[in-house]
Short mmCIF file of C-alpha atoms in Angstrom, two decimals:
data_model
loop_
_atom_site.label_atom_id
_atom_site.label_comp_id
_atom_site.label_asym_id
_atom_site.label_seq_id
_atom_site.Cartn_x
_atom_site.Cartn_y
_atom_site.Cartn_z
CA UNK U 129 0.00 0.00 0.00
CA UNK U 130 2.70 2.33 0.75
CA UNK U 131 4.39 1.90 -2.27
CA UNK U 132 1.62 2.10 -4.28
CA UNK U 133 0.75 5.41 -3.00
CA UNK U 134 -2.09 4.59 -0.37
CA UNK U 135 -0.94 6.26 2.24
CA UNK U 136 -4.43 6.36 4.13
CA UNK U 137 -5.19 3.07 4.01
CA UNK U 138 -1.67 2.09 5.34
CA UNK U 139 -2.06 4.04 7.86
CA UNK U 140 -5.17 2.34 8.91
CA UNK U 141 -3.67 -0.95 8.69
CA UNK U 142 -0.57 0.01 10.49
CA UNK U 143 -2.64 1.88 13.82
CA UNK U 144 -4.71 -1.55 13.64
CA UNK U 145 -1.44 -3.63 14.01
CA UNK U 146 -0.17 -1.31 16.56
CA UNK U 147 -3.28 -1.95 18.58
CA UNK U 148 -2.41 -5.34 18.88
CA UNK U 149 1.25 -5.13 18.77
CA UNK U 150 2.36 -2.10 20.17
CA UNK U 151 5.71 -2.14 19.97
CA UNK U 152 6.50 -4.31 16.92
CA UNK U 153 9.31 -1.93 15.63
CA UNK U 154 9.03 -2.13 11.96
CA UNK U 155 5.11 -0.31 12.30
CA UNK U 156 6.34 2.13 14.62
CA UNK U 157 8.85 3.14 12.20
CA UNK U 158 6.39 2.82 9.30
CA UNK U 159 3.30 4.74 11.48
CA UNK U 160 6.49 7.78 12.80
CA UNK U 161 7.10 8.17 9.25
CA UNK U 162 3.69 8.91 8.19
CA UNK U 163 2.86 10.80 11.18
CA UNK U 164 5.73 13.74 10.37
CA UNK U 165 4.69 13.71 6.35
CA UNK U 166 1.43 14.23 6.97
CA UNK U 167 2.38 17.10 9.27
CA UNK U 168 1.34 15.36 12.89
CA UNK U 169 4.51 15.89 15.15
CA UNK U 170 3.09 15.54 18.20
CA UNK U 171 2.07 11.54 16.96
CA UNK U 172 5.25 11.28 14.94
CA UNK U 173 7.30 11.98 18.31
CA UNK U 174 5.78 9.67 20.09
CA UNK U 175 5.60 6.47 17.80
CA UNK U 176 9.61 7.53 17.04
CA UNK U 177 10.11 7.19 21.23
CA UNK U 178 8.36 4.46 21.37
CA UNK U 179 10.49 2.66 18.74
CA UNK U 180 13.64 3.78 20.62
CA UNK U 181 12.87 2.01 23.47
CA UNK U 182 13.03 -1.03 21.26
CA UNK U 183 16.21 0.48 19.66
CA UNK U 184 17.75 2.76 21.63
CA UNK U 185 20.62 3.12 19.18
CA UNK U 186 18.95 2.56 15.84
CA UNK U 187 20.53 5.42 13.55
CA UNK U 188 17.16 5.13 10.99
CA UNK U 189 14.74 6.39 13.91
CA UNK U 190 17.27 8.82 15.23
CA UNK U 191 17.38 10.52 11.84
CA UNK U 192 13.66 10.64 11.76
CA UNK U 193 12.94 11.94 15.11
CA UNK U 194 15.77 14.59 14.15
CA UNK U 195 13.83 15.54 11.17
CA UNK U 196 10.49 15.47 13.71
CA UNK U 197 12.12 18.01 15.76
CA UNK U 198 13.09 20.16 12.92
CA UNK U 199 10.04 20.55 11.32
CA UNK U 200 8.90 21.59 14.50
CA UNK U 201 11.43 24.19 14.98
CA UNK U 202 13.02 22.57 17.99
CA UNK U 203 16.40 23.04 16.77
CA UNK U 204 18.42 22.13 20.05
CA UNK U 205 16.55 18.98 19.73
CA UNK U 206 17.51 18.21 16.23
CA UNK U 207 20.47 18.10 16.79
CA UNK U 208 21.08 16.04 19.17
CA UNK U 209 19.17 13.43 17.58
CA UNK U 210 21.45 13.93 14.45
CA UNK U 211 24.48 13.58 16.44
CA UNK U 212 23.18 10.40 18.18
CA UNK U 213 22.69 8.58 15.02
CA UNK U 214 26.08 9.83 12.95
CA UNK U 215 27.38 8.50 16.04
CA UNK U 216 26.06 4.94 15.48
CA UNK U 217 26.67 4.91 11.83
CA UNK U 218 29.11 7.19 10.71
CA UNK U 219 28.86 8.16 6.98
CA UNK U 220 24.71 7.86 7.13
CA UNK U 221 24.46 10.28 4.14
CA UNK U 222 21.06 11.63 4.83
CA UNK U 223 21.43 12.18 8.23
CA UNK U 224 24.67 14.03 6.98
CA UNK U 225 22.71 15.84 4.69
CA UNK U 226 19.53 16.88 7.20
CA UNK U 227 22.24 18.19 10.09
CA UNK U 228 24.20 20.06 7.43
CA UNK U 229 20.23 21.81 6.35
CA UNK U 230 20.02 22.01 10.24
CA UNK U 231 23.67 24.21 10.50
CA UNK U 232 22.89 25.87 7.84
CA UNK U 233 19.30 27.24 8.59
CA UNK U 234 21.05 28.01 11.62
CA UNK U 235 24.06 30.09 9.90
CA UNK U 236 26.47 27.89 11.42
CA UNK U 237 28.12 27.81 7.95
CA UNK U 238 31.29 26.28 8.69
CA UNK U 239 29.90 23.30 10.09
CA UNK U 240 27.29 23.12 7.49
CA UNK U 241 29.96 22.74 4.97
CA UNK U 242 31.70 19.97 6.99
CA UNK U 243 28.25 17.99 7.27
CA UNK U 244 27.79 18.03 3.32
CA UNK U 245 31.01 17.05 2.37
CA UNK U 246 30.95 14.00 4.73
CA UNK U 247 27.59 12.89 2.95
CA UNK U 248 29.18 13.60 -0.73
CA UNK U 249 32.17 11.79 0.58
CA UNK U 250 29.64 8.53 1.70
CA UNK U 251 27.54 9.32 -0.81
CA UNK U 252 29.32 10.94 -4.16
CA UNK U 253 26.03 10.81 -6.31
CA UNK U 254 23.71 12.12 -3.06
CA UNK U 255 22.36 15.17 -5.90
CA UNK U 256 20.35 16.08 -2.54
CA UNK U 257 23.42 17.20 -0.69
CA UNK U 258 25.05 18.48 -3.94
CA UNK U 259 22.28 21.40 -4.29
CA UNK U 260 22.54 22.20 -0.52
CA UNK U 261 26.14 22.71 -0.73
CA UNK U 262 26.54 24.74 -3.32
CA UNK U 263 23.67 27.55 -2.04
CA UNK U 264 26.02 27.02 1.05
CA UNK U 265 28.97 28.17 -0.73
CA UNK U 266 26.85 31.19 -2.25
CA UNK U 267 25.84 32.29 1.02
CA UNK U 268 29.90 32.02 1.79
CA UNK U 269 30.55 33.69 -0.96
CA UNK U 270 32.80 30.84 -2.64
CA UNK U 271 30.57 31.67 -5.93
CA UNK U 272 32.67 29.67 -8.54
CA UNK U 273 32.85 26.54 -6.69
CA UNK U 274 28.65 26.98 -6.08
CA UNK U 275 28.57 27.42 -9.96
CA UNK U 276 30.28 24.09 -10.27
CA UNK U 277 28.26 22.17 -7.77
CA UNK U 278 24.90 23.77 -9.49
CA UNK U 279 25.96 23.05 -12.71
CA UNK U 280 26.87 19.21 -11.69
CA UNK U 281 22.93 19.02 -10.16
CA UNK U 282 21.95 20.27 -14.01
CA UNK U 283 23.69 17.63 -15.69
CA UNK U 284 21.88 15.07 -13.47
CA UNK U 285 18.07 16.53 -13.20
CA UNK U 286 18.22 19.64 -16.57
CA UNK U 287 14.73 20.36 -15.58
CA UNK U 288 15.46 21.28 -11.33
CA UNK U 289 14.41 25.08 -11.94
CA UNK U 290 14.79 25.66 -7.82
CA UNK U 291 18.75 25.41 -8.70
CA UNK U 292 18.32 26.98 -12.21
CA UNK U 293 17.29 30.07 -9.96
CA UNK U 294 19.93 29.83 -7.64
CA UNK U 295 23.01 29.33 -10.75
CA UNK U 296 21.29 32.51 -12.04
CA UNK U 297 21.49 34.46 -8.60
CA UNK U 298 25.07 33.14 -8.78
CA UNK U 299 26.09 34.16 -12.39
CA UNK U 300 24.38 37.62 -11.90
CA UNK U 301 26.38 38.12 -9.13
CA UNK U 302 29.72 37.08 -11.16
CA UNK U 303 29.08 39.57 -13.91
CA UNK U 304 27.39 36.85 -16.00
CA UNK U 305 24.33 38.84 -17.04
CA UNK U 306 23.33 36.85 -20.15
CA UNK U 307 23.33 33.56 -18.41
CA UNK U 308 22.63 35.19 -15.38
CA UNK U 309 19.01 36.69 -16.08
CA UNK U 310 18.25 33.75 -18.51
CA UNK U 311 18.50 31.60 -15.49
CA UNK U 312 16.89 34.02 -12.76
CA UNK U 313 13.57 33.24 -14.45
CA UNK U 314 13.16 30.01 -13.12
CA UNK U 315 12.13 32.27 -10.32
CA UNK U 316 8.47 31.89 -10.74
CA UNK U 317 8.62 28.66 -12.84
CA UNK U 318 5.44 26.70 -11.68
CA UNK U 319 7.70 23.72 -11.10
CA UNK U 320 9.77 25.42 -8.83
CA UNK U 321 9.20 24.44 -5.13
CA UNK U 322 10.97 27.11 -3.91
CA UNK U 323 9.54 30.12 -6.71
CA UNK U 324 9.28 33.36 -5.32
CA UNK U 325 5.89 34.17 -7.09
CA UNK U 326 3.55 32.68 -9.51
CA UNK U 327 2.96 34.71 -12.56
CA UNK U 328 -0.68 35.39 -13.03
CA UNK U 329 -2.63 34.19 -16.10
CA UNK U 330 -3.11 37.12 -18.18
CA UNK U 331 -5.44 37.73 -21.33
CA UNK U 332 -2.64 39.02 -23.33
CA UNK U 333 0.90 37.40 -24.20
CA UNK U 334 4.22 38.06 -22.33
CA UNK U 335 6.52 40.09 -23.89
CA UNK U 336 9.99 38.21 -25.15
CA UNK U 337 12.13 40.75 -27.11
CA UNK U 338 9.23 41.67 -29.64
CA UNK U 339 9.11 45.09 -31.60
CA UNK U 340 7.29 47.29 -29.63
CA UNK U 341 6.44 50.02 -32.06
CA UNK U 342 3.47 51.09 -31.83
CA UNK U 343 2.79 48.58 -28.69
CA UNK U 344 1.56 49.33 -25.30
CA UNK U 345 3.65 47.13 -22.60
CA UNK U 346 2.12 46.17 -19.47
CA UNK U 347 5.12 45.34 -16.64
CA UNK U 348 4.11 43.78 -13.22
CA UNK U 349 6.13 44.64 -9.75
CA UNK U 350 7.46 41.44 -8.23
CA UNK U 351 9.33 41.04 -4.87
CA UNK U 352 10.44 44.28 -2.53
CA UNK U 353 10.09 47.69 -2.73
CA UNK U 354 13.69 48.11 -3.63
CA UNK U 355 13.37 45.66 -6.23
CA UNK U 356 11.27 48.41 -7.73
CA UNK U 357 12.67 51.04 -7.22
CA UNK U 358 15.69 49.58 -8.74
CA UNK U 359 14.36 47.92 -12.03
CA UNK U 360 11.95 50.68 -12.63
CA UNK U 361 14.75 52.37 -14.68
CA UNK U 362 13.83 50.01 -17.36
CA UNK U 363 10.28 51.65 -17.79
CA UNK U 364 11.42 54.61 -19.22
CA UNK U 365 13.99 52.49 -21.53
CA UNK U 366 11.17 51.04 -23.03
CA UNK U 367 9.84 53.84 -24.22
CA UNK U 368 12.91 55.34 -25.68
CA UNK U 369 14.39 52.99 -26.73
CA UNK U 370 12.04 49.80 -27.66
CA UNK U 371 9.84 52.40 -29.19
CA UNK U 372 7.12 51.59 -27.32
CA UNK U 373 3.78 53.50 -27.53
CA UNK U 374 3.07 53.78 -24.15
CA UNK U 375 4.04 51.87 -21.12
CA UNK U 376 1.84 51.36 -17.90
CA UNK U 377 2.69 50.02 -14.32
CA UNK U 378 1.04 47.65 -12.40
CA UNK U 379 2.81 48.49 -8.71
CA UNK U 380 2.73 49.27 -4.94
CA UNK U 381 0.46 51.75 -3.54
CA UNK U 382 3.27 53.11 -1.24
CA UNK U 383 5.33 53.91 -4.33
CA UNK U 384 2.81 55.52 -6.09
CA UNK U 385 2.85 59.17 -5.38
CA UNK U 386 6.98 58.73 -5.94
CA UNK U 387 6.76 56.72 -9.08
CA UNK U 388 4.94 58.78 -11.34
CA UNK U 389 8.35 61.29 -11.55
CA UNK U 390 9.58 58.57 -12.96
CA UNK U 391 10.26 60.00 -16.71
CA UNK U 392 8.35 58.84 -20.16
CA UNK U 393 6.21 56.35 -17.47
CA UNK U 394 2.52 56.74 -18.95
CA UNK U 395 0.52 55.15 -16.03
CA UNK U 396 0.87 54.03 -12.84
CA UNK U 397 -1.62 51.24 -11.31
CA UNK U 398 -1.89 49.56 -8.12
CA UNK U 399 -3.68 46.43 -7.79
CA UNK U 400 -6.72 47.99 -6.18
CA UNK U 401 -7.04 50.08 -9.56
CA UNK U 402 -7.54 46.94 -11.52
CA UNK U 403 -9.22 44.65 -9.28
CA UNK U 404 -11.89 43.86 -11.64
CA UNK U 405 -10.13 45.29 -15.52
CA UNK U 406 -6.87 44.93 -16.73
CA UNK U 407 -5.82 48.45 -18.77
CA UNK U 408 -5.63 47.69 -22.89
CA UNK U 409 -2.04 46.13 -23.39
CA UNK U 410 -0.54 44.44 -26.37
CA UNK U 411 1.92 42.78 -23.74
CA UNK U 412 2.80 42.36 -20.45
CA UNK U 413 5.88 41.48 -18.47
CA UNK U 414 7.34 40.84 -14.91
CA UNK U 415 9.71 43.68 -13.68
CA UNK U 416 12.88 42.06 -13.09
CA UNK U 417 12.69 40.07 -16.53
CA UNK U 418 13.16 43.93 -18.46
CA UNK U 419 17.24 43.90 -17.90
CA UNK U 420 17.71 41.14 -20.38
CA UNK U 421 16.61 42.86 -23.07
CA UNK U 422 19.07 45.72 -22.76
CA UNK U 423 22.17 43.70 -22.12
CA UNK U 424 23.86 44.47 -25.91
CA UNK U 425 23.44 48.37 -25.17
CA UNK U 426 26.32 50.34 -24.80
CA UNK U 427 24.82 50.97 -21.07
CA UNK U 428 22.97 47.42 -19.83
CA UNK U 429 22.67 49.16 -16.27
CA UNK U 430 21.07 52.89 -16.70
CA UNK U 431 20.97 55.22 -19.30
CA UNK U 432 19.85 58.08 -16.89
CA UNK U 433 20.75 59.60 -13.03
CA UNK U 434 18.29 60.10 -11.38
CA UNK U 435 15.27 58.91 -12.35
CA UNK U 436 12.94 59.28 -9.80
CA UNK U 437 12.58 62.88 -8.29
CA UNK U 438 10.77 65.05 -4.95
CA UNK U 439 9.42 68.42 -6.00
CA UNK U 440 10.41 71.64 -4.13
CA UNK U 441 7.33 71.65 -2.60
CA UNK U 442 7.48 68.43 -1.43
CA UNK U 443 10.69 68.96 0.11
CA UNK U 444 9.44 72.00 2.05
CA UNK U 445 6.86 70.09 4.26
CA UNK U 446 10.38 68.21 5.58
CA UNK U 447 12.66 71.07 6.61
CA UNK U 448 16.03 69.73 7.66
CA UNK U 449 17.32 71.57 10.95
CA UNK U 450 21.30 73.15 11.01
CA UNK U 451 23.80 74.47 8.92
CA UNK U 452 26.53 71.93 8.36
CA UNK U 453 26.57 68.36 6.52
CA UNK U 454 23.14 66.74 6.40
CA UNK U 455 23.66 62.30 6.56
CA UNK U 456 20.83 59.95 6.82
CA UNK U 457 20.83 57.15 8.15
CA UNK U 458 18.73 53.78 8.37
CA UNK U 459 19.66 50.97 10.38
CA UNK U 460 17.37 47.59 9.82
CA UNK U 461 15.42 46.33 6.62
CA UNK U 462 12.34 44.24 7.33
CA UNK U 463 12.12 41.64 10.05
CA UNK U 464 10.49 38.96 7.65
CA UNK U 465 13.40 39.56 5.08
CA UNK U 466 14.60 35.48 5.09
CA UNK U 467 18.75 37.20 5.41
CA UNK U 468 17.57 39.97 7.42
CA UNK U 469 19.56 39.02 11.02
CA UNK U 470 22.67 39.42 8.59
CA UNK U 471 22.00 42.39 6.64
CA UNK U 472 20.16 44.65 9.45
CA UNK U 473 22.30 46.33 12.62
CA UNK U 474 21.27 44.69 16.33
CA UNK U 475 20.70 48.49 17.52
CA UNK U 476 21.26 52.40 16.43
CA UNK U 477 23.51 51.84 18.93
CA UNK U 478 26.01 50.40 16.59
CA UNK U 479 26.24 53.37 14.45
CA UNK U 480 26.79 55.90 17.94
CA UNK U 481 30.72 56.32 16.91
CA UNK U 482 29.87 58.24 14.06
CA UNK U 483 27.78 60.58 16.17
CA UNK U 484 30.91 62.51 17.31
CA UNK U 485 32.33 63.69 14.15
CA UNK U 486 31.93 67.43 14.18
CA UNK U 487 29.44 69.78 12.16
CA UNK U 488 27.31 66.75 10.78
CA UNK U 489 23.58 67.11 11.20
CA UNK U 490 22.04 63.67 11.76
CA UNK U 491 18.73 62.51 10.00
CA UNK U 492 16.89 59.25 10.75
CA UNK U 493 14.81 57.80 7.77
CA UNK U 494 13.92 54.41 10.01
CA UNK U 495 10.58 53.55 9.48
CA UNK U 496 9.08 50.33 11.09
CA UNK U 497 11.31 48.21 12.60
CA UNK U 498 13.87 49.74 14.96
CA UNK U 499 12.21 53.53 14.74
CA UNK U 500 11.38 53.80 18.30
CA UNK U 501 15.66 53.25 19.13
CA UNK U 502 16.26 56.78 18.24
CA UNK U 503 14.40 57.71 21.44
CA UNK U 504 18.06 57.32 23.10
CA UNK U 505 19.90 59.85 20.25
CA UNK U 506 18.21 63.53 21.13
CA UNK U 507 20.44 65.03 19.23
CA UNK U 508 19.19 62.53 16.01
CA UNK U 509 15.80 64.47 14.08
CA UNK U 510 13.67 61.45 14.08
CA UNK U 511 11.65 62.30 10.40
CA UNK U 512 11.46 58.65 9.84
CA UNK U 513 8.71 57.75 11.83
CA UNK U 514 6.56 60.46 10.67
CA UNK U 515 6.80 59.08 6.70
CA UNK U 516 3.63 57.86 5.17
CA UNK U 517 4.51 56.84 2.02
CA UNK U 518 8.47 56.95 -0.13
CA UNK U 519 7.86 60.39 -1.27
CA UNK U 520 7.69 61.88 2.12
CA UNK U 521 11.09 59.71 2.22
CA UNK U 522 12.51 60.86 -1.03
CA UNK U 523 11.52 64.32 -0.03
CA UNK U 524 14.11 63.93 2.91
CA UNK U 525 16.59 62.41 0.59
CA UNK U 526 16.99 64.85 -1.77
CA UNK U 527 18.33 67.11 0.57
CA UNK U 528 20.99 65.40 1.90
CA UNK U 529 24.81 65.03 0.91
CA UNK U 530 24.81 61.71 2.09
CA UNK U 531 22.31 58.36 3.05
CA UNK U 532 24.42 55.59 5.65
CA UNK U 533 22.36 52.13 5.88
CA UNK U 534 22.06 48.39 4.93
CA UNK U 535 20.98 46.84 2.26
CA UNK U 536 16.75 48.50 2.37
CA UNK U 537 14.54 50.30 0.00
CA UNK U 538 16.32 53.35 1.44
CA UNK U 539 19.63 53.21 -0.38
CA UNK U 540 17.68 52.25 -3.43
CA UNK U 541 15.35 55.14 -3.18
CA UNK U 542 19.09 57.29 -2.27
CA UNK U 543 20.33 55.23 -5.39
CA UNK U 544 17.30 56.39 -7.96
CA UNK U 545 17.52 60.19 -6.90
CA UNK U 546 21.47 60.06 -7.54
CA UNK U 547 22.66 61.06 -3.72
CA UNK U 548 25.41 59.71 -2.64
CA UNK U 549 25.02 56.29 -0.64
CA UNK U 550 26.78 54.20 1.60
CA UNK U 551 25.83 50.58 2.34
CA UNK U 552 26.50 47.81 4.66
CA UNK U 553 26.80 44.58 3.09
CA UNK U 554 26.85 41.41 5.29
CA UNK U 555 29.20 38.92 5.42
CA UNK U 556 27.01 36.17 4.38
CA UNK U 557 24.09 35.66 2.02
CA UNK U 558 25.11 38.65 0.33
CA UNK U 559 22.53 39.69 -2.51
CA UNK U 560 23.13 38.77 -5.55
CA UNK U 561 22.66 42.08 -7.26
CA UNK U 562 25.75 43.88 -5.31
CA UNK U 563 28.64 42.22 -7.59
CA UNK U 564 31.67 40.42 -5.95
CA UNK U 565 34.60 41.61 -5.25
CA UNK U 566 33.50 45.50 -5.85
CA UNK U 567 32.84 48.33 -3.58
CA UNK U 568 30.95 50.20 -6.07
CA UNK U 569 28.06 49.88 -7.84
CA UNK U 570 27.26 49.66 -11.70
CA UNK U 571 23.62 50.18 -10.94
CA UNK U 572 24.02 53.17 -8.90
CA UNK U 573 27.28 55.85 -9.43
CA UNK U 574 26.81 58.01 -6.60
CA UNK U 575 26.64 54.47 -4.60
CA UNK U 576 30.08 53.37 -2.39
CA UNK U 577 29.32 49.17 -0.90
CA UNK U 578 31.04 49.06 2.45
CA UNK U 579 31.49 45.22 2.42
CA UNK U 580 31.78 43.22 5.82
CA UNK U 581 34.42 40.23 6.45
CA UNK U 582 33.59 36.85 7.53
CA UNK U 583 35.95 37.38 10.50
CA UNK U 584 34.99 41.22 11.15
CA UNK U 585 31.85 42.53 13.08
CA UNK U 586 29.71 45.40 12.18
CA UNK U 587 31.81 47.56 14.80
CA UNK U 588 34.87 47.36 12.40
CA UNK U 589 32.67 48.21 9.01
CA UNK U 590 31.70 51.12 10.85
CA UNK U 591 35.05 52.29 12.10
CA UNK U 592 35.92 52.27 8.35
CA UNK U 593 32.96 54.56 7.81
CA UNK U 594 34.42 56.68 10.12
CA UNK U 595 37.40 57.11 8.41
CA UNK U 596 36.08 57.51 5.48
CA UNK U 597 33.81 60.90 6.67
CA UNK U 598 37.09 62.24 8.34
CA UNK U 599 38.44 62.32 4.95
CA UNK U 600 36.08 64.08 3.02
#
């Protein structure tokens, strides 16, 4: 039955045995197993302990009551389970391969690294452990070996688009733009477990490189705020130079009142404005999938700086207080960004060093997460908290000499409006679209990347800010 695929009626069969054999250990296994895939860990624990007893030592149910504790996010747990059952059979591949997912989701990268190599040493053909190493060594930054361990998953299973997606996140990163964004579009593919999105079914075809005289182009927003804010660019290069007729946006309400400066756009849409009708379109396309089709220009990146603009009168509802140089700064990204314990600062407290440098005026464009720290930092002007949408925060922006912060919507948004920016990068899980082994910026010119070492803490990035600001 199990084989066969009738997992309901084996589970019958088996809770029937159990009644009269409670602790025959092949149905406890069999009953633990089907217990955690049909998402009851509470039962799956329990017919796992109950095995034990039988087999205190047995590496199989080890593994799986591991995996039990995982999936309910008892991590501590886990891993001790793991560790029990590596220690009665050394070289178990997939218990090799579910402690080194463990380490990893845990960013214990190191030992995540040692943990797939041992099952790719037991196991050389374990394509399992092959994928999860190589987005290892992506997040560590060792992108040409991931390349090679991506590409070696391809040439076993062509058609696995989840590490199609991540080679193109690689190659994109490398300078490989061609390859790169070809591969990046696996992103929504619908066989994809891990796809970021699923692209809607839409009444009129998706543009490919077609001639768009004459045409009207439709482009969707996908992903983050800075995602649009960054690829918006290539709205305006449609129209000048695809020829399009007119091009229309289908984006975020926040970014509304600060996208339509964007030059040459015709019309700017939010969802709720087409809840029930789509606007007339000859095509339609995703955001991120415009880049590709500019790569032979003589500039692939921009054409123009800046792009998106704040209007005097916008920027005189935000006076800036003080006469010398105005910096602003923001300190955390989202809390549900899946990188964001990397990319975002513990505190505001982190970034109190720069505070003494004379005759700087000090702006705070937090908003959300993190806002209420600047309670501490009187001497901070706290307009952040008091945005309502990102051209409150653009009029802010454009009139200061310089923006300090991760990796946010903010720098992007500092980026766009061509003020000079300063980023924190993490050390691990870097994005792809900030290029290795730079620390400056193709997409943005006024833009300087302030890159932090695997051995370094923030404390020492910011020291080199420090230095940098005495200099100017």
């Amino acid at each position: 039955m199990l084989q066969q695929g009738r997992q309901e009626e084996a589970r019958r069969k088996i809770r029937a045995h159990l009644t009269l054999a409670p602790y025959d250990g092949w149905f406890l296994h069999e009953a633990a197993r089907l217990a955690r895939r049909n998402g009851d860990l509470d039962t799956a624990q329990r017919y796992y302990q109950r095995a034990l007893k039988l087999a205190p030592t047995d590496a199989g149910l080890l593994n799986g009551l591991g995996l039990t504790h995982y999936d309910a996010g008892c991590w501590s747990e886990a891993e001790a389970c793991y560790q029990a059952a590596l220690q009665s059979h050394m070289g178990y591949a997939a218990c090799h391969n579910n402690y080194a997912i463990l380490l990893h989701k845990q960013q214990r990268y190191h030992l995540a690294l040692n943990q797939y190599r041992l099952a790719l040493q037991s196991q050389p053909d374990y394509t399992e452990a092959r994928y999860g190493i190589s987005t290892l060594l992506a997040h560590m930054g060792q992108l040409q070996e991931a390349e090679s361990q991506m590409q070696q998953v391809l040439q076993v299973r062509d058609a696995d688009q989840r590490c199609r997606n991540s080679l193109g996140m690689v190659q994109l990163q490398q300078g490989n733009f061609a390859a790169g964004w070809s591969n990046y579009q696996a992103r929504y593919a619908s066989d994809n477990p891990d796809r970021f999105f699923t692209l809607p079914k839409l009444p009129i075809r998706y543009w490919q490189g077609e001639d768009l005289r004459g045409k009207t182009l439709l482009v969707r927003t996908e992903q983050g705020m800075g995602d649009e804010i960054q690829f918006c660019r290539y709205l305006t290069r449609v129209k000048t130079e695809k020829h399009a007729v007119k091009v229309i946006m289908l984006g975020s309400k926040s970014l509304k009142s600060l996208m339509v400066t964007l030059p040459h756009l015709d019309n700017y849409l939010t969802r709720e404005d087409v809840q029930h009708t789509l606007p007339p379109a000859d095509y339609w396309c995703s955001l991120l999938d415009l880049p590709q089709h500019f790569l032979n220009s003589t500039q692939p990146f921009s054409a123009h700086h800046p792009y998106l603009f704040s209007s005097a009168e916008q920027q005189a509802r935000w006076p800036i207080e003080g006469n010398g140089k105005k910096i602003g700064i923001v300190w955390k990204g989202s809390s549900g960004h899946k990188n964001d314990s990397q990319r975002s600062l513990a505190h505001l407290s982190q970034f109190a060093p720069l505070f003494d440098l004379p005759d700087i005026n000090w702006i705070s464009l937090q908003k959300g997460a993190g806002e209420e720290e600047i309670a501490d930092f009187p001497h901070i002007q706290p307009l952040g908290a008091q945005f309502t949408d990102y051209q409150d925060t653009a009029a802010v922006i454009s009139q200061l000499d310089l923006v300090i912060g991760v990796d946010t919507s903010v720098i992007h948004l500092a980026g766009a409006m061509g003020i000079p920016c300063w980023v924190l990068l993490p050390a691990w899980a870097r994005d792809w679209r900030w290029l290795e082994n730079r620390d400056e910026s193709p997409w943005y010119p006024q833009m300087r990347l302030f890159g932090r070492g695997q051995d370094e803490e923030w404390s020492t990035v910011i020291t080199r800010i420090k230095q940098a600001l005495q200099q100017q």
